[in-house]
Structure formats: C-alpha cells, structure tokens
Amino acid sequence: MSMKNVVLLGESNFAFKNGITQGLKNKGMNVKNLSLGGTAALQNLYEL
C-alpha cells in the first residue's frame, strides 16, 4: 500500500497533539498540519 499525503487546514481542533493528526499518522499517512489554533479555517487560507 502506498503512503498517502494529507495536509490539514483547519481550526484549533486540528491543533491538538493526540487528535486527528495522530490518528492519521497511526493509519500510516504522511501528515502536514498547517492548522492554526484559535483561528477560523478561512484565516489559514489567507496565511498561505
């Protein structure tokens, strides 16, 4: 099975250390977490 790449652009709920990011890593995915705590998802797109 090939490794899948995942980029998270989300709100503060994606910034938790043992949250969805860790769950995706446990499934064997390569995860880049670009979420910012305390901001809306639209703010993340602006920052990019």
JSON list of N, CA and C in Angstrom, two decimals:
[
{"chain": "A", "resi": 1, "resn": "MET", "atom": "N", "xyz": [0.84, -1.18, 0.00]},
{"chain": "A", "resi": 1, "resn": "MET", "atom": "CA", "xyz": [0.00, 0.00, 0.00]},
{"chain": "A", "resi": 1, "resn": "MET", "atom": "C", "xyz": [0.88, 1.23, 0.00]},
{"chain": "A", "resi": 2, "resn": "SER", "atom": "N", "xyz": [0.58, 2.19, -0.86]},
{"chain": "A", "resi": 2, "resn": "SER", "atom": "CA", "xyz": [1.38, 3.41, -0.94]},
{"chain": "A", "resi": 2, "resn": "SER", "atom": "C", "xyz": [1.00, 4.37, 0.17]},
{"chain": "A", "resi": 3, "resn": "MET", "atom": "N", "xyz": [1.99, 5.14, 0.63]},
{"chain": "A", "resi": 3, "resn": "MET", "atom": "CA", "xyz": [1.74, 6.12, 1.69]},
{"chain": "A", "resi": 3, "resn": "MET", "atom": "C", "xyz": [1.00, 7.31, 1.09]},
{"chain": "A", "resi": 4, "resn": "LYS", "atom": "N", "xyz": [-0.03, 7.75, 1.75]},
{"chain": "A", "resi": 4, "resn": "LYS", "atom": "CA", "xyz": [-0.81, 8.90, 1.29]},
{"chain": "A", "resi": 4, "resn": "LYS", "atom": "C", "xyz": [-0.36, 10.15, 2.02]},
{"chain": "A", "resi": 5, "resn": "ASN", "atom": "N", "xyz": [-0.35, 11.26, 1.32]},
{"chain": "A", "resi": 5, "resn": "ASN", "atom": "CA", "xyz": [0.00, 12.55, 1.90]},
{"chain": "A", "resi": 5, "resn": "ASN", "atom": "C", "xyz": [-1.28, 13.32, 2.22]},
{"chain": "A", "resi": 6, "resn": "VAL", "atom": "N", "xyz": [-1.34, 13.87, 3.44]},
{"chain": "A", "resi": 6, "resn": "VAL", "atom": "CA", "xyz": [-2.51, 14.61, 3.90]},
{"chain": "A", "resi": 6, "resn": "VAL", "atom": "C", "xyz": [-2.04, 15.95, 4.43]},
{"chain": "A", "resi": 7, "resn": "VAL", "atom": "N", "xyz": [-2.70, 17.04, 4.00]},
{"chain": "A", "resi": 7, "resn": "VAL", "atom": "CA", "xyz": [-2.43, 18.38, 4.53]},
{"chain": "A", "resi": 7, "resn": "VAL", "atom": "C", "xyz": [-3.69, 18.84, 5.25]},
{"chain": "A", "resi": 8, "resn": "LEU", "atom": "N", "xyz": [-3.53, 19.17, 6.53]},
{"chain": "A", "resi": 8, "resn": "LEU", "atom": "CA", "xyz": [-4.67, 19.63, 7.33]},
{"chain": "A", "resi": 8, "resn": "LEU", "atom": "C", "xyz": [-4.68, 21.15, 7.38]},
{"chain": "A", "resi": 9, "resn": "LEU", "atom": "N", "xyz": [-5.76, 21.73, 6.94]},
{"chain": "A", "resi": 9, "resn": "LEU", "atom": "CA", "xyz": [-6.01, 23.16, 7.06]},
{"chain": "A", "resi": 9, "resn": "LEU", "atom": "C", "xyz": [-7.28, 23.30, 7.89]},
{"chain": "A", "resi": 10, "resn": "GLY", "atom": "N", "xyz": [-7.13, 23.58, 9.14]},
{"chain": "A", "resi": 10, "resn": "GLY", "atom": "CA", "xyz": [-8.31, 23.61, 9.98]},
{"chain": "A", "resi": 10, "resn": "GLY", "atom": "C", "xyz": [-8.20, 24.60, 11.11]},
{"chain": "A", "resi": 11, "resn": "GLU", "atom": "N", "xyz": [-9.15, 24.47, 11.99]},
{"chain": "A", "resi": 11, "resn": "GLU", "atom": "CA", "xyz": [-9.23, 25.36, 13.15]},
{"chain": "A", "resi": 11, "resn": "GLU", "atom": "C", "xyz": [-8.47, 24.73, 14.31]},
{"chain": "A", "resi": 12, "resn": "SER", "atom": "N", "xyz": [-8.70, 25.23, 15.49]},
{"chain": "A", "resi": 12, "resn": "SER", "atom": "CA", "xyz": [-7.93, 24.78, 16.65]},
{"chain": "A", "resi": 12, "resn": "SER", "atom": "C", "xyz": [-8.15, 23.32, 16.99]},
{"chain": "A", "resi": 13, "resn": "ASN", "atom": "N", "xyz": [-9.27, 22.72, 16.55]},
{"chain": "A", "resi": 13, "resn": "ASN", "atom": "CA", "xyz": [-9.49, 21.31, 16.86]},
{"chain": "A", "resi": 13, "resn": "ASN", "atom": "C", "xyz": [-8.49, 20.40, 16.16]},
{"chain": "A", "resi": 14, "resn": "PHE", "atom": "N", "xyz": [-7.85, 20.85, 15.09]},
{"chain": "A", "resi": 14, "resn": "PHE", "atom": "CA", "xyz": [-6.81, 20.06, 14.43]},
{"chain": "A", "resi": 14, "resn": "PHE", "atom": "C", "xyz": [-5.44, 20.25, 15.08]},
{"chain": "A", "resi": 15, "resn": "ALA", "atom": "N", "xyz": [-5.31, 21.22, 15.97]},
{"chain": "A", "resi": 15, "resn": "ALA", "atom": "CA", "xyz": [-4.01, 21.53, 16.56]},
{"chain": "A", "resi": 15, "resn": "ALA", "atom": "C", "xyz": [-3.70, 20.65, 17.78]},
{"chain": "A", "resi": 16, "resn": "PHE", "atom": "N", "xyz": [-4.65, 19.87, 18.27]},
{"chain": "A", "resi": 16, "resn": "PHE", "atom": "CA", "xyz": [-4.40, 19.01, 19.42]},
{"chain": "A", "resi": 16, "resn": "PHE", "atom": "C", "xyz": [-3.35, 17.96, 19.09]},
{"chain": "A", "resi": 17, "resn": "LYS", "atom": "N", "xyz": [-2.47, 17.71, 20.04]},
{"chain": "A", "resi": 17, "resn": "LYS", "atom": "CA", "xyz": [-1.36, 16.79, 19.80]},
{"chain": "A", "resi": 17, "resn": "LYS", "atom": "C", "xyz": [-1.81, 15.36, 19.53]},
{"chain": "A", "resi": 18, "resn": "ASN", "atom": "N", "xyz": [-2.76, 14.85, 20.28]},
{"chain": "A", "resi": 18, "resn": "ASN", "atom": "CA", "xyz": [-3.21, 13.47, 20.10]},
{"chain": "A", "resi": 18, "resn": "ASN", "atom": "C", "xyz": [-4.59, 13.38, 19.46]},
{"chain": "A", "resi": 19, "resn": "GLY", "atom": "N", "xyz": [-4.90, 14.32, 18.60]},
{"chain": "A", "resi": 19, "resn": "GLY", "atom": "CA", "xyz": [-6.20, 14.35, 17.95]},
{"chain": "A", "resi": 19, "resn": "GLY", "atom": "C", "xyz": [-6.19, 13.65, 16.61]},
{"chain": "A", "resi": 20, "resn": "ILE", "atom": "N", "xyz": [-6.83, 14.27, 15.65]},
{"chain": "A", "resi": 20, "resn": "ILE", "atom": "CA", "xyz": [-6.97, 13.67, 14.31]},
{"chain": "A", "resi": 20, "resn": "ILE", "atom": "C", "xyz": [-5.62, 13.49, 13.62]},
{"chain": "A", "resi": 21, "resn": "THR", "atom": "N", "xyz": [-4.66, 14.38, 13.92]},
{"chain": "A", "resi": 21, "resn": "THR", "atom": "CA", "xyz": [-3.34, 14.26, 13.30]},
{"chain": "A", "resi": 21, "resn": "THR", "atom": "C", "xyz": [-2.68, 12.95, 13.69]},
{"chain": "A", "resi": 22, "resn": "GLN", "atom": "N", "xyz": [-2.71, 12.63, 14.97]},
{"chain": "A", "resi": 22, "resn": "GLN", "atom": "CA", "xyz": [-2.10, 11.38, 15.43]},
{"chain": "A", "resi": 22, "resn": "GLN", "atom": "C", "xyz": [-2.85, 10.17, 14.89]},
{"chain": "A", "resi": 23, "resn": "GLY", "atom": "N", "xyz": [-4.16, 10.26, 14.80]},
{"chain": "A", "resi": 23, "resn": "GLY", "atom": "CA", "xyz": [-4.94, 9.16, 14.24]},
{"chain": "A", "resi": 23, "resn": "GLY", "atom": "C", "xyz": [-4.59, 8.87, 12.79]},
{"chain": "A", "resi": 24, "resn": "LEU", "atom": "N", "xyz": [-4.38, 9.92, 12.01]},
{"chain": "A", "resi": 24, "resn": "LEU", "atom": "CA", "xyz": [-3.99, 9.73, 10.61]},
{"chain": "A", "resi": 24, "resn": "LEU", "atom": "C", "xyz": [-2.59, 9.15, 10.51]},
{"chain": "A", "resi": 25, "resn": "LYS", "atom": "N", "xyz": [-1.69, 9.60, 11.37]},
{"chain": "A", "resi": 25, "resn": "LYS", "atom": "CA", "xyz": [-0.33, 9.05, 11.37]},
{"chain": "A", "resi": 25, "resn": "LYS", "atom": "C", "xyz": [-0.34, 7.57, 11.75]},
{"chain": "A", "resi": 26, "resn": "ASN", "atom": "N", "xyz": [-1.20, 7.20, 12.69]},
{"chain": "A", "resi": 26, "resn": "ASN", "atom": "CA", "xyz": [-1.31, 5.80, 13.09]},
{"chain": "A", "resi": 26, "resn": "ASN", "atom": "C", "xyz": [-1.83, 4.92, 11.96]},
{"chain": "A", "resi": 27, "resn": "LYS", "atom": "N", "xyz": [-2.57, 5.51, 11.04]},
{"chain": "A", "resi": 27, "resn": "LYS", "atom": "CA", "xyz": [-3.07, 4.78, 9.87]},
{"chain": "A", "resi": 27, "resn": "LYS", "atom": "C", "xyz": [-2.02, 4.68, 8.77]},
{"chain": "A", "resi": 28, "resn": "GLY", "atom": "N", "xyz": [-0.83, 5.26, 8.98]},
{"chain": "A", "resi": 28, "resn": "GLY", "atom": "CA", "xyz": [0.25, 5.16, 8.02]},
{"chain": "A", "resi": 28, "resn": "GLY", "atom": "C", "xyz": [0.28, 6.28, 7.00]},
{"chain": "A", "resi": 29, "resn": "MET", "atom": "N", "xyz": [-0.31, 7.42, 7.32]},
{"chain": "A", "resi": 29, "resn": "MET", "atom": "CA", "xyz": [-0.33, 8.54, 6.39]},
{"chain": "A", "resi": 29, "resn": "MET", "atom": "C", "xyz": [0.72, 9.57, 6.76]},
{"chain": "A", "resi": 30, "resn": "ASN", "atom": "N", "xyz": [1.25, 10.25, 5.75]},
{"chain": "A", "resi": 30, "resn": "ASN", "atom": "CA", "xyz": [2.19, 11.34, 5.95]},
{"chain": "A", "resi": 30, "resn": "ASN", "atom": "C", "xyz": [1.38, 12.62, 6.12]},
{"chain": "A", "resi": 31, "resn": "VAL", "atom": "N", "xyz": [1.42, 13.22, 7.32]},
{"chain": "A", "resi": 31, "resn": "VAL", "atom": "CA", "xyz": [0.54, 14.34, 7.65]},
{"chain": "A", "resi": 31, "resn": "VAL", "atom": "C", "xyz": [1.33, 15.62, 7.84]},
{"chain": "A", "resi": 32, "resn": "LYS", "atom": "N", "xyz": [0.90, 16.68, 7.17]},
{"chain": "A", "resi": 32, "resn": "LYS", "atom": "CA", "xyz": [1.41, 18.03, 7.39]},
{"chain": "A", "resi": 32, "resn": "LYS", "atom": "C", "xyz": [0.26, 18.84, 7.98]},
{"chain": "A", "resi": 33, "resn": "ASN", "atom": "N", "xyz": [0.44, 19.29, 9.20]},
{"chain": "A", "resi": 33, "resn": "ASN", "atom": "CA", "xyz": [-0.61, 20.02, 9.89]},
{"chain": "A", "resi": 33, "resn": "ASN", "atom": "C", "xyz": [-0.31, 21.51, 9.82]},
{"chain": "A", "resi": 34, "resn": "LEU", "atom": "N", "xyz": [-1.08, 22.24, 9.03]},
{"chain": "A", "resi": 34, "resn": "LEU", "atom": "CA", "xyz": [-0.92, 23.68, 8.86]},
{"chain": "A", "resi": 34, "resn": "LEU", "atom": "C", "xyz": [-2.04, 24.44, 9.57]},
{"chain": "A", "resi": 35, "resn": "SER", "atom": "N", "xyz": [-2.71, 23.81, 10.51]},
{"chain": "A", "resi": 35, "resn": "SER", "atom": "CA", "xyz": [-3.79, 24.48, 11.21]},
{"chain": "A", "resi": 35, "resn": "SER", "atom": "C", "xyz": [-3.24, 25.45, 12.24]},
{"chain": "A", "resi": 36, "resn": "LEU", "atom": "N", "xyz": [-4.03, 26.48, 12.51]},
{"chain": "A", "resi": 36, "resn": "LEU", "atom": "CA", "xyz": [-3.66, 27.50, 13.49]},
{"chain": "A", "resi": 36, "resn": "LEU", "atom": "C", "xyz": [-4.69, 27.49, 14.60]},
{"chain": "A", "resi": 37, "resn": "GLY", "atom": "N", "xyz": [-4.25, 27.37, 15.83]},
{"chain": "A", "resi": 37, "resn": "GLY", "atom": "CA", "xyz": [-5.16, 27.38, 16.96]},
{"chain": "A", "resi": 37, "resn": "GLY", "atom": "C", "xyz": [-5.81, 28.74, 17.14]},
{"chain": "A", "resi": 38, "resn": "GLY", "atom": "N", "xyz": [-7.09, 28.75, 17.45]},
{"chain": "A", "resi": 38, "resn": "GLY", "atom": "CA", "xyz": [-7.80, 29.99, 17.73]},
{"chain": "A", "resi": 38, "resn": "GLY", "atom": "C", "xyz": [-8.17, 30.80, 16.49]},
{"chain": "A", "resi": 39, "resn": "THR", "atom": "N", "xyz": [-8.11, 30.19, 15.32]},
{"chain": "A", "resi": 39, "resn": "THR", "atom": "CA", "xyz": [-8.47, 30.91, 14.09]},
{"chain": "A", "resi": 39, "resn": "THR", "atom": "C", "xyz": [-9.46, 30.07, 13.28]},
{"chain": "A", "resi": 40, "resn": "ALA", "atom": "N", "xyz": [-10.14, 30.74, 12.41]},
{"chain": "A", "resi": 40, "resn": "ALA", "atom": "CA", "xyz": [-11.06, 30.05, 11.51]},
{"chain": "A", "resi": 40, "resn": "ALA", "atom": "C", "xyz": [-10.29, 29.45, 10.34]},
{"chain": "A", "resi": 41, "resn": "ALA", "atom": "N", "xyz": [-10.89, 28.46, 9.67]},
{"chain": "A", "resi": 41, "resn": "ALA", "atom": "CA", "xyz": [-10.23, 27.80, 8.54]},
{"chain": "A", "resi": 41, "resn": "ALA", "atom": "C", "xyz": [-9.94, 28.80, 7.42]},
{"chain": "A", "resi": 42, "resn": "LEU", "atom": "N", "xyz": [-10.79, 29.78, 7.23]},
{"chain": "A", "resi": 42, "resn": "LEU", "atom": "CA", "xyz": [-10.56, 30.78, 6.19]},
{"chain": "A", "resi": 42, "resn": "LEU", "atom": "C", "xyz": [-9.29, 31.58, 6.46]},
{"chain": "A", "resi": 43, "resn": "GLN", "atom": "N", "xyz": [-8.97, 31.81, 7.73]},
{"chain": "A", "resi": 43, "resn": "GLN", "atom": "CA", "xyz": [-7.75, 32.52, 8.09]},
{"chain": "A", "resi": 43, "resn": "GLN", "atom": "C", "xyz": [-6.52, 31.73, 7.64]},
{"chain": "A", "resi": 44, "resn": "ASN", "atom": "N", "xyz": [-6.58, 30.40, 7.70]},
{"chain": "A", "resi": 44, "resn": "ASN", "atom": "CA", "xyz": [-5.45, 29.58, 7.26]},
{"chain": "A", "resi": 44, "resn": "ASN", "atom": "C", "xyz": [-5.17, 29.78, 5.77]},
{"chain": "A", "resi": 45, "resn": "LEU", "atom": "N", "xyz": [-6.20, 29.86, 4.97]},
{"chain": "A", "resi": 45, "resn": "LEU", "atom": "CA", "xyz": [-6.01, 30.10, 3.53]},
{"chain": "A", "resi": 45, "resn": "LEU", "atom": "C", "xyz": [-5.39, 31.46, 3.30]},
{"chain": "A", "resi": 46, "resn": "TYR", "atom": "N", "xyz": [-5.78, 32.45, 4.08]},
{"chain": "A", "resi": 46, "resn": "TYR", "atom": "CA", "xyz": [-5.19, 33.78, 3.96]},
{"chain": "A", "resi": 46, "resn": "TYR", "atom": "C", "xyz": [-3.70, 33.73, 4.31]},
{"chain": "A", "resi": 47, "resn": "GLU", "atom": "N", "xyz": [-3.34, 32.99, 5.35]},
{"chain": "A", "resi": 47, "resn": "GLU", "atom": "CA", "xyz": [-1.94, 32.90, 5.77]},
{"chain": "A", "resi": 47, "resn": "GLU", "atom": "C", "xyz": [-1.08, 32.23, 4.71]},
{"chain": "A", "resi": 48, "resn": "LEU", "atom": "N", "xyz": [-1.65, 31.27, 3.97]},
{"chain": "A", "resi": 48, "resn": "LEU", "atom": "CA", "xyz": [-0.88, 30.60, 2.91]},
{"chain": "A", "resi": 48, "resn": "LEU", "atom": "C", "xyz": [-0.61, 31.56, 1.78]}
]
